[in-house]
Tab-separated table of C-alpha atoms in Angstrom:
chain	number	residue	atom	x	y	z
O	66	UNK	CA	-138.863	111.641	63.485
O	67	UNK	CA	-139.856	115.472	63.153
O	68	UNK	CA	-137.945	117.364	60.289
O	69	UNK	CA	-135.176	119.749	62.265
O	70	UNK	CA	-135.629	123.339	61.525
O	71	UNK	CA	-132.891	123.654	59.054
O	72	UNK	CA	-134.541	120.807	56.825
O	73	UNK	CA	-138.157	122.350	57.573
O	74	UNK	CA	-136.835	125.393	55.935
O	75	UNK	CA	-135.487	124.144	53.022
O	76	UNK	CA	-138.632	122.079	52.003
O	77	UNK	CA	-140.622	125.169	52.734
O	78	UNK	CA	-137.822	126.808	50.350
O	79	UNK	CA	-138.479	124.306	47.914
O	80	UNK	CA	-142.368	124.233	48.062
O	81	UNK	CA	-142.531	127.594	47.208
O	82	UNK	CA	-140.051	127.813	44.344
O	83	UNK	CA	-142.040	124.867	42.784
O	84	UNK	CA	-145.520	126.951	43.332
O	85	UNK	CA	-143.759	130.204	41.780
O	86	UNK	CA	-142.049	127.942	38.656
O	87	UNK	CA	-145.624	126.420	37.936
O	88	UNK	CA	-148.253	129.266	38.504
O	89	UNK	CA	-146.118	131.903	37.912
O	90	UNK	CA	-145.382	135.729	40.131
O	91	UNK	CA	-147.527	135.115	43.513
O	92	UNK	CA	-147.997	137.511	46.674
O	93	UNK	CA	-146.680	136.429	49.975
O	94	UNK	CA	-150.465	136.287	50.896
O	95	UNK	CA	-151.113	133.605	47.817
O	96	UNK	CA	-147.974	131.717	49.143
O	97	UNK	CA	-149.311	131.454	52.049
O	98	UNK	CA	-152.422	129.960	50.962
O	99	UNK	CA	-151.350	127.249	48.296
O	100	UNK	CA	-148.761	126.317	51.038
O	101	UNK	CA	-150.479	126.083	54.230
O	102	UNK	CA	-147.915	127.617	56.195
O	103	UNK	CA	-147.946	130.638	58.413
O	104	UNK	CA	-147.619	134.058	57.665
O	105	UNK	CA	-144.343	134.810	59.413
O	106	UNK	CA	-142.974	131.424	58.114
O	107	UNK	CA	-143.673	132.311	54.475
O	108	UNK	CA	-142.421	135.696	55.257
O	109	UNK	CA	-138.843	134.361	56.173
O	110	UNK	CA	-138.687	131.861	52.887
O	111	UNK	CA	-139.579	135.170	51.012
O	112	UNK	CA	-136.664	137.040	52.865
O	113	UNK	CA	-134.207	134.073	52.337
O	114	UNK	CA	-135.069	133.304	48.625
O	115	UNK	CA	-134.555	137.143	47.628
O	116	UNK	CA	-131.017	137.272	49.577
O	117	UNK	CA	-130.109	134.129	47.830
O	118	UNK	CA	-131.117	135.740	44.275
O	119	UNK	CA	-133.984	133.503	43.112
O	120	UNK	CA	-136.562	135.278	43.639
O	121	UNK	CA	-137.164	139.191	42.930
O	122	UNK	CA	-140.471	141.346	43.222
O	123	UNK	CA	-141.658	141.625	39.456
O	124	UNK	CA	-144.951	143.760	39.808
O	125	UNK	CA	-147.502	144.203	41.957
O	126	UNK	CA	-151.365	142.649	42.230
O	127	UNK	CA	-153.987	144.861	41.361
O	128	UNK	CA	-154.045	148.463	39.952
O	129	UNK	CA	-155.370	149.911	42.962
O	130	UNK	CA	-152.982	148.199	45.573
O	131	UNK	CA	-150.153	149.159	46.787
O	132	UNK	CA	-147.312	148.335	49.544
O	133	UNK	CA	-145.907	145.244	50.905
O	134	UNK	CA	-148.846	143.089	50.821
O	135	UNK	CA	-149.422	143.599	47.042
O	136	UNK	CA	-146.235	142.798	45.742
O	137	UNK	CA	-145.526	139.913	43.139
O	138	UNK	CA	-142.274	137.601	43.338
O	139	UNK	CA	-141.668	135.779	40.778
O	140	UNK	CA	-138.594	133.003	39.964
O	141	UNK	CA	-134.976	135.119	38.628
O	142	UNK	CA	-135.095	133.686	35.085
O	143	UNK	CA	-131.518	134.758	34.425
O	144	UNK	CA	-130.259	133.252	37.249
O	145	UNK	CA	-129.244	130.191	35.095
O	146	UNK	CA	-129.280	129.512	30.937
O	147	UNK	CA	-129.753	126.071	30.001
O	148	UNK	CA	-129.386	124.397	26.571
O	149	UNK	CA	-131.148	121.052	24.907
O	150	UNK	CA	-130.131	119.425	22.101
O	151	UNK	CA	-131.837	116.712	19.552
O	152	UNK	CA	-129.210	114.542	18.226
O	153	UNK	CA	-130.391	112.613	15.042
O	154	UNK	CA	-128.165	110.807	12.688
O	155	UNK	CA	-128.627	113.851	10.102
O	156	UNK	CA	-127.927	116.770	12.097
O	157	UNK	CA	-128.628	118.754	15.700
O	158	UNK	CA	-130.756	121.106	16.611
O	159	UNK	CA	-130.155	123.300	19.957
O	160	UNK	CA	-132.160	125.742	22.074
O	161	UNK	CA	-131.015	128.126	24.791
O	162	UNK	CA	-133.578	129.034	27.411
O	163	UNK	CA	-133.736	130.738	30.810
O	164	UNK	CA	-134.597	128.932	33.939
O	165	UNK	CA	-138.260	129.692	33.421
O	166	UNK	CA	-138.113	127.910	29.761
O	167	UNK	CA	-138.593	131.107	27.727
O	168	UNK	CA	-136.549	130.286	24.595
O	169	UNK	CA	-133.350	132.966	23.971
O	170	UNK	CA	-131.861	131.034	20.896
O	171	UNK	CA	-132.529	128.554	18.660
O	172	UNK	CA	-130.058	127.049	15.867
O	173	UNK	CA	-129.275	123.929	13.345
O	174	UNK	CA	-126.615	122.082	11.842
O	175	UNK	CA	-126.944	119.215	9.310
O	176	UNK	CA	-124.156	116.625	9.675
O	177	UNK	CA	-123.619	114.572	6.179
O	178	UNK	CA	-123.230	110.626	6.597
O	179	UNK	CA	-119.856	110.866	5.278
O	180	UNK	CA	-118.630	113.858	8.017
O	181	UNK	CA	-115.715	112.018	10.291
O	182	UNK	CA	-115.906	111.853	13.911
O	183	UNK	CA	-114.022	114.608	14.917
O	184	UNK	CA	-115.431	117.086	12.294
O	185	UNK	CA	-119.112	116.029	13.198
O	186	UNK	CA	-118.327	116.357	17.056
O	187	UNK	CA	-116.763	119.942	16.495
O	188	UNK	CA	-119.643	121.455	14.280
O	189	UNK	CA	-122.022	120.117	17.047
O	190	UNK	CA	-120.373	121.420	20.027
O	191	UNK	CA	-119.948	124.819	17.818
O	192	UNK	CA	-123.127	125.032	17.134
O	193	UNK	CA	-124.088	124.771	21.095
O	194	UNK	CA	-121.133	127.562	21.851
O	195	UNK	CA	-122.902	129.559	19.166
O	196	UNK	CA	-126.362	129.445	20.161
O	197	UNK	CA	-125.439	129.970	24.005
O	198	UNK	CA	-123.346	133.258	22.986
O	199	UNK	CA	-126.380	134.666	20.834
O	200	UNK	CA	-128.492	134.021	23.912
O	201	UNK	CA	-126.079	136.025	25.786
O	202	UNK	CA	-125.142	133.220	27.990
O	203	UNK	CA	-121.791	133.547	29.739
O	204	UNK	CA	-122.141	130.181	30.948
O	205	UNK	CA	-124.762	127.115	30.907
O	206	UNK	CA	-125.750	125.678	33.980
O	207	UNK	CA	-127.110	122.253	32.671
O	208	UNK	CA	-127.546	121.014	28.942
O	209	UNK	CA	-130.215	118.050	28.129
O	210	UNK	CA	-129.312	115.639	25.277
O	211	UNK	CA	-131.671	113.594	23.591
O	212	UNK	CA	-130.434	111.079	21.113
O	213	UNK	CA	-130.996	107.568	19.779
O	214	UNK	CA	-129.715	104.727	21.335
O	215	UNK	CA	-129.417	102.949	24.719
O	216	UNK	CA	-128.667	104.555	27.662
O	217	UNK	CA	-126.982	102.921	30.481
O	218	UNK	CA	-128.908	102.822	33.947
O	219	UNK	CA	-125.941	103.001	35.490
O	220	UNK	CA	-123.871	105.496	34.336
O	221	UNK	CA	-126.028	107.392	32.479
O	222	UNK	CA	-124.110	107.249	29.430
O	223	UNK	CA	-125.289	106.498	25.733
O	224	UNK	CA	-123.799	102.721	25.066
O	225	UNK	CA	-122.502	101.752	21.819
O	226	UNK	CA	-125.150	101.048	19.626
O	227	UNK	CA	-125.264	99.326	15.901
O	228	UNK	CA	-126.361	101.545	13.060
O	229	UNK	CA	-125.765	104.403	14.969
O	230	UNK	CA	-122.691	107.182	14.108
O	231	UNK	CA	-119.757	107.072	16.624
O	232	UNK	CA	-120.034	110.885	16.952
O	233	UNK	CA	-122.767	110.425	18.739
O	234	UNK	CA	-121.109	108.847	21.867
O	235	UNK	CA	-118.405	111.236	21.540
O	236	UNK	CA	-120.249	114.124	21.251
O	237	UNK	CA	-121.328	113.992	25.206
O	238	UNK	CA	-117.834	113.934	26.457
O	239	UNK	CA	-116.871	116.654	24.046
O	240	UNK	CA	-119.871	118.891	25.547
O	241	UNK	CA	-118.547	117.977	28.944
O	242	UNK	CA	-115.182	118.922	28.280
O	243	UNK	CA	-115.804	122.184	26.457
O	244	UNK	CA	-118.811	123.683	28.443
O	245	UNK	CA	-119.227	124.194	32.113
O	246	UNK	CA	-122.433	123.134	32.714
O	247	UNK	CA	-123.790	119.673	33.890
O	248	UNK	CA	-124.639	117.526	30.906
O	249	UNK	CA	-127.926	114.995	30.968
O	250	UNK	CA	-128.307	112.113	28.265
O	251	UNK	CA	-131.472	110.742	27.563
O	252	UNK	CA	-132.883	108.564	25.145
O	253	UNK	CA	-134.887	110.756	22.418
O	254	UNK	CA	-137.647	108.639	22.299
O	255	UNK	CA	-138.101	108.812	26.662
O	256	UNK	CA	-137.940	112.301	26.217
O	257	UNK	CA	-140.630	113.017	23.829
O	258	UNK	CA	-142.746	111.017	26.390
O	259	UNK	CA	-141.528	113.478	29.216
O	260	UNK	CA	-142.656	116.250	26.977
O	261	UNK	CA	-145.767	115.197	25.857
O	262	UNK	CA	-146.552	114.281	29.806
O	263	UNK	CA	-145.771	117.902	30.964
O	264	UNK	CA	-147.044	119.810	27.724
O	265	UNK	CA	-149.028	117.552	25.444
O	266	UNK	CA	-151.482	115.227	24.877
O	267	UNK	CA	-150.940	113.164	27.837
O	268	UNK	CA	-151.293	116.046	30.453
O	269	UNK	CA	-153.864	113.500	32.005
O	270	UNK	CA	-152.259	110.042	31.891
O	271	UNK	CA	-149.589	109.082	34.711
O	272	UNK	CA	-149.340	105.653	32.825
O	273	UNK	CA	-149.253	105.589	28.869
O	274	UNK	CA	-146.956	104.594	25.829
O	275	UNK	CA	-145.681	106.402	23.300
O	276	UNK	CA	-144.988	105.264	20.077
O	277	UNK	CA	-142.115	106.943	18.141
O	278	UNK	CA	-142.934	107.416	14.523
O	279	UNK	CA	-139.935	109.417	12.628
O	280	UNK	CA	-137.119	108.527	10.792
O	281	UNK	CA	-137.401	104.835	12.751
O	282	UNK	CA	-139.660	103.698	15.671
O	283	UNK	CA	-139.206	103.103	19.023
O	284	UNK	CA	-141.593	103.502	22.368
O	285	UNK	CA	-141.534	105.079	25.723
O	286	UNK	CA	-142.883	103.458	28.816
O	287	UNK	CA	-144.215	105.596	31.858
O	288	UNK	CA	-146.030	103.622	34.450
O	289	UNK	CA	-147.424	105.222	37.467
O	290	UNK	CA	-146.047	108.378	36.304
O	291	UNK	CA	-142.703	107.072	35.986
O	292	UNK	CA	-140.643	106.446	32.854
O	293	UNK	CA	-139.491	102.880	32.920
O	294	UNK	CA	-136.011	102.074	31.017
O	295	UNK	CA	-135.418	98.170	31.883
O	296	UNK	CA	-132.749	96.358	33.180
O	297	UNK	CA	-130.258	97.447	30.002
O	298	UNK	CA	-131.883	100.727	29.462
O	299	UNK	CA	-133.909	99.037	26.375
O	300	UNK	CA	-137.459	99.594	27.322
O	301	UNK	CA	-139.223	100.563	24.550
O	302	UNK	CA	-136.951	99.186	21.639
O	303	UNK	CA	-139.643	98.219	19.529
O	304	UNK	CA	-138.334	98.430	16.252
O	305	UNK	CA	-136.622	94.896	17.144
O	306	UNK	CA	-139.925	93.655	17.988
O	307	UNK	CA	-140.888	90.696	15.605
O	308	UNK	CA	-143.883	91.087	13.563
O	309	UNK	CA	-145.983	89.561	10.878
O	310	UNK	CA	-145.950	90.838	7.155
O	311	UNK	CA	-142.045	91.168	6.768
O	312	UNK	CA	-139.691	88.908	5.102
O	313	UNK	CA	-137.435	87.893	7.580
O	314	UNK	CA	-136.834	88.605	11.142
O	315	UNK	CA	-134.931	91.256	13.061
O	316	UNK	CA	-131.172	90.327	14.683
O	317	UNK	CA	-129.404	91.252	17.589
O	318	UNK	CA	-127.715	93.778	15.419
O	319	UNK	CA	-130.471	95.004	12.868
O	320	UNK	CA	-133.668	95.608	13.040
O	321	UNK	CA	-134.587	94.961	9.490
O	322	UNK	CA	-137.376	92.305	9.653
O	323	UNK	CA	-139.422	93.786	13.064
O	324	UNK	CA	-141.999	96.352	13.751
O	325	UNK	CA	-139.090	99.060	11.980
O	326	UNK	CA	-139.728	97.359	8.585
O	327	UNK	CA	-143.117	98.389	8.554
O	328	UNK	CA	-143.113	101.854	10.566
O	329	UNK	CA	-139.873	103.106	9.209
O	330	UNK	CA	-140.082	106.473	7.429
O	331	UNK	CA	-138.810	104.325	4.439
O	332	UNK	CA	-141.376	101.574	5.015
O	333	UNK	CA	-144.145	103.875	5.303
O	334	UNK	CA	-142.675	105.903	1.702
O	335	UNK	CA	-142.685	102.363	-0.012
O	336	UNK	CA	-146.210	101.690	1.536
O	337	UNK	CA	-147.711	105.012	0.219
O	338	UNK	CA	-146.223	104.861	-3.435
O	339	UNK	CA	-147.929	101.539	-3.777
O	340	UNK	CA	-151.375	103.627	-3.215
O	341	UNK	CA	-150.043	106.159	-5.780
O	342	UNK	CA	-149.149	108.687	-3.376
O	343	UNK	CA	-146.034	110.972	-4.100
O	344	UNK	CA	-144.516	113.367	-1.519
O	345	UNK	CA	-143.980	117.269	-1.686
O	346	UNK	CA	-140.674	118.394	-0.363
O	347	UNK	CA	-141.054	118.117	3.240
O	348	UNK	CA	-139.695	120.701	5.451
O	349	UNK	CA	-136.039	120.513	6.555
O	350	UNK	CA	-134.929	117.394	8.802
O	351	UNK	CA	-138.690	116.452	8.313
O	352	UNK	CA	-138.953	112.550	7.601
O	353	UNK	CA	-140.938	111.466	4.070
O	354	UNK	CA	-143.231	109.770	6.022
O	355	UNK	CA	-144.809	112.418	7.730
O	356	UNK	CA	-145.361	114.429	4.467
O	357	UNK	CA	-146.874	111.914	2.919
O	358	UNK	CA	-149.471	111.113	6.081
O	359	UNK	CA	-150.096	114.516	5.993
O	360	UNK	CA	-151.003	115.077	2.413
O	361	UNK	CA	-153.229	111.902	2.533
O	362	UNK	CA	-154.857	112.973	5.537
O	363	UNK	CA	-155.399	116.529	3.669
O	364	UNK	CA	-156.771	114.901	0.876
O	365	UNK	CA	-159.613	112.819	2.817
O	366	UNK	CA	-162.999	114.501	1.712
O	367	UNK	CA	-165.162	116.101	4.109
O	368	UNK	CA	-167.520	114.426	6.061
O	369	UNK	CA	-170.219	116.448	4.605
O	370	UNK	CA	-168.958	115.249	0.806
O	371	UNK	CA	-170.941	113.130	-1.287
O	372	UNK	CA	-169.552	109.362	-2.280
O	373	UNK	CA	-169.561	110.689	-6.123
O	374	UNK	CA	-167.550	113.383	-5.602
O	375	UNK	CA	-164.516	111.208	-4.361
O	376	UNK	CA	-161.931	111.311	-6.538
O	377	UNK	CA	-159.115	108.564	-6.965
O	378	UNK	CA	-156.523	110.835	-5.352
O	379	UNK	CA	-158.530	111.119	-1.948
O	380	UNK	CA	-159.341	107.062	-2.209
O	381	UNK	CA	-155.680	106.065	-2.687
O	382	UNK	CA	-155.263	108.403	0.560
O	383	UNK	CA	-157.756	106.549	2.528
O	384	UNK	CA	-156.551	103.212	1.462
O	385	UNK	CA	-153.200	104.092	2.610
O	386	UNK	CA	-154.104	105.305	5.906
O	387	UNK	CA	-155.913	102.120	6.581
O	388	UNK	CA	-152.959	100.052	5.788
O	389	UNK	CA	-150.936	102.195	7.390
O	390	UNK	CA	-153.034	102.370	10.670
O	391	UNK	CA	-152.998	98.197	10.263
O	392	UNK	CA	-149.146	98.426	10.728
O	393	UNK	CA	-149.351	100.685	13.636
O	394	UNK	CA	-151.666	98.345	15.513
O	395	UNK	CA	-149.861	95.456	15.090
O	396	UNK	CA	-147.142	97.039	17.231
O	397	UNK	CA	-149.056	98.985	19.305
O	398	UNK	CA	-151.685	95.857	20.180
O	399	UNK	CA	-148.234	93.523	21.156
O	400	UNK	CA	-147.349	96.442	23.930
O	401	UNK	CA	-151.157	96.952	25.009
O	402	UNK	CA	-151.174	93.070	25.683
O	403	UNK	CA	-148.178	93.343	27.680
O	404	UNK	CA	-148.475	96.333	29.701
O	405	UNK	CA	-152.192	97.375	29.757
O	406	UNK	CA	-151.271	101.125	29.634
O	407	UNK	CA	-154.575	102.439	28.856
O	408	UNK	CA	-153.583	104.906	26.557
O	409	UNK	CA	-151.191	104.589	23.283
O	410	UNK	CA	-150.011	108.266	22.147
O	411	UNK	CA	-148.657	108.417	18.459
O	412	UNK	CA	-145.767	110.572	18.632
O	413	UNK	CA	-143.072	111.645	16.750
O	414	UNK	CA	-143.281	113.769	13.203
O	415	UNK	CA	-146.137	111.274	11.530
O	416	UNK	CA	-147.894	110.804	14.533
O	417	UNK	CA	-148.439	114.334	14.639
O	418	UNK	CA	-149.034	114.644	10.569
O	419	UNK	CA	-151.744	111.865	11.135
O	420	UNK	CA	-153.528	113.481	14.073
O	421	UNK	CA	-157.009	112.860	14.818
O	422	UNK	CA	-157.451	110.507	11.724
O	423	UNK	CA	-154.695	108.356	11.932
O	424	UNK	CA	-155.440	108.014	16.030
O	425	UNK	CA	-158.779	106.990	15.201
O	426	UNK	CA	-157.827	104.639	13.114
O	427	UNK	CA	-155.198	102.657	14.712
O	428	UNK	CA	-157.941	102.986	17.828
O	429	UNK	CA	-160.416	100.753	16.190
O	430	UNK	CA	-158.115	98.240	15.401
O	431	UNK	CA	-157.098	97.783	18.451
O	432	UNK	CA	-160.740	97.403	19.976
O	433	UNK	CA	-160.770	94.143	17.862
O	434	UNK	CA	-157.153	93.232	18.585
O	435	UNK	CA	-157.487	93.473	22.324
O	436	UNK	CA	-159.753	92.664	25.029
O	437	UNK	CA	-157.966	95.510	26.993
O	438	UNK	CA	-159.243	98.939	27.006
O	439	UNK	CA	-156.798	101.841	25.407
O	440	UNK	CA	-157.323	105.284	24.206
O	441	UNK	CA	-155.191	106.222	21.095
O	442	UNK	CA	-154.044	109.843	21.137
O	443	UNK	CA	-152.094	111.940	18.185
O	444	UNK	CA	-149.579	113.873	19.771
O	445	UNK	CA	-149.382	117.474	19.854
O	446	UNK	CA	-145.932	118.070	19.890
O	447	UNK	CA	-144.360	115.783	16.841
O	448	UNK	CA	-140.731	115.874	16.406
O	449	UNK	CA	-140.126	118.943	18.846
O	450	UNK	CA	-141.171	116.923	21.844
O	451	UNK	CA	-137.332	115.633	22.154
O	452	UNK	CA	-135.856	118.961	22.155
O	453	UNK	CA	-139.007	120.149	25.124
O	454	UNK	CA	-138.364	117.124	26.753
O	455	UNK	CA	-134.411	117.934	26.843
O	456	UNK	CA	-135.171	121.253	27.944
O	457	UNK	CA	-137.286	119.926	30.594
O	458	UNK	CA	-134.518	117.858	31.739
O	459	UNK	CA	-132.030	120.380	31.959
O	460	UNK	CA	-134.491	122.992	33.806
O	461	UNK	CA	-135.132	120.068	36.613
O	462	UNK	CA	-131.444	119.746	36.909
O	463	UNK	CA	-130.612	123.193	37.359
O	464	UNK	CA	-133.516	123.443	39.728
O	465	UNK	CA	-132.146	120.506	41.722
O	466	UNK	CA	-128.905	122.608	42.069
O	467	UNK	CA	-130.011	126.092	42.503
O	468	UNK	CA	-133.365	125.116	44.898
O	469	UNK	CA	-131.031	123.165	47.669
O	470	UNK	CA	-130.725	124.141	50.631
O	471	UNK	CA	-127.723	126.442	51.437
O	472	UNK	CA	-125.809	126.184	54.499
O	473	UNK	CA	-126.744	128.691	56.880
């Protein structure tokens, strides 16, 4: 059936708003060209969206041009303020932005292991409120939260997970009570994959797997452009994957003995120490493993160096990175054999620190281990991908609300 006039208007409005979001300010003529709509239809939608306070004239196209045809229309960025949270076991980071994603405020707070549930929740919520105030946001329209653990696919709520602090689950409820905003919670690795697909190294891929390498391990699966969560929200719990090279097997409540025992930050630090590597002081919140991997990459001799100039420290760094690549390839090969993603992104702080050097070594091993073609890429966003993905999620939520058709 053909769309009703009101439905057609809503579709046209949404298309125009998405184009303005993605392409930046556009003239009515450019909107006509990009949408394929008639000039009168574009004029009507520009009038509607301007009256709704969603777009406004932000300039003119060309120094010599004047008049209505030269007007540049853009999204009204301050129509909504958004927040994104990266919730870790050791603390919380928050970013506040406008509707275009421009950062207005950023803050973080460490939360010690011995902090009680109530005080921990209060510290985190207060951090968000303070950042919103600093950004000049009277109210937040949407809040995206990235957290470790399983997200119930039916309710969208963070499930009880062993090894994670109780304040994680309480935080979401507290945010919903204290903030006049929609709160969306998602697994941190899934958000990292979303960010890498939109703004990072996987922009040209609609099917890939992100292997999260930070304090812990995880994976996110994107197939045919869609994030796959699984029946219980547990897709990507690769830390529990049984692998050779460990002294035991993982259990339903403990990933010790699984892939986490090979590729978690503590395991990587122990591996590095065996090759004589000691990490320099890392930046706040950075896993020790990321600092070690970055130092090892930096210590490698340049391609133009002669073999005789290779020092013992660079030799130890080379052997450490090779041993780490062996470990990472074990987990990656299992994922490739089951999903055939064509691309594996080494994400998180460790993946970013290893860069192309580590990605190339893992890729070489996968070629020998798997008959399926696969490309290994290093994250360009690192640990910051979680906040970026949470912000994208909050923005999508706000746009779904603000760009929805209004009754006439």
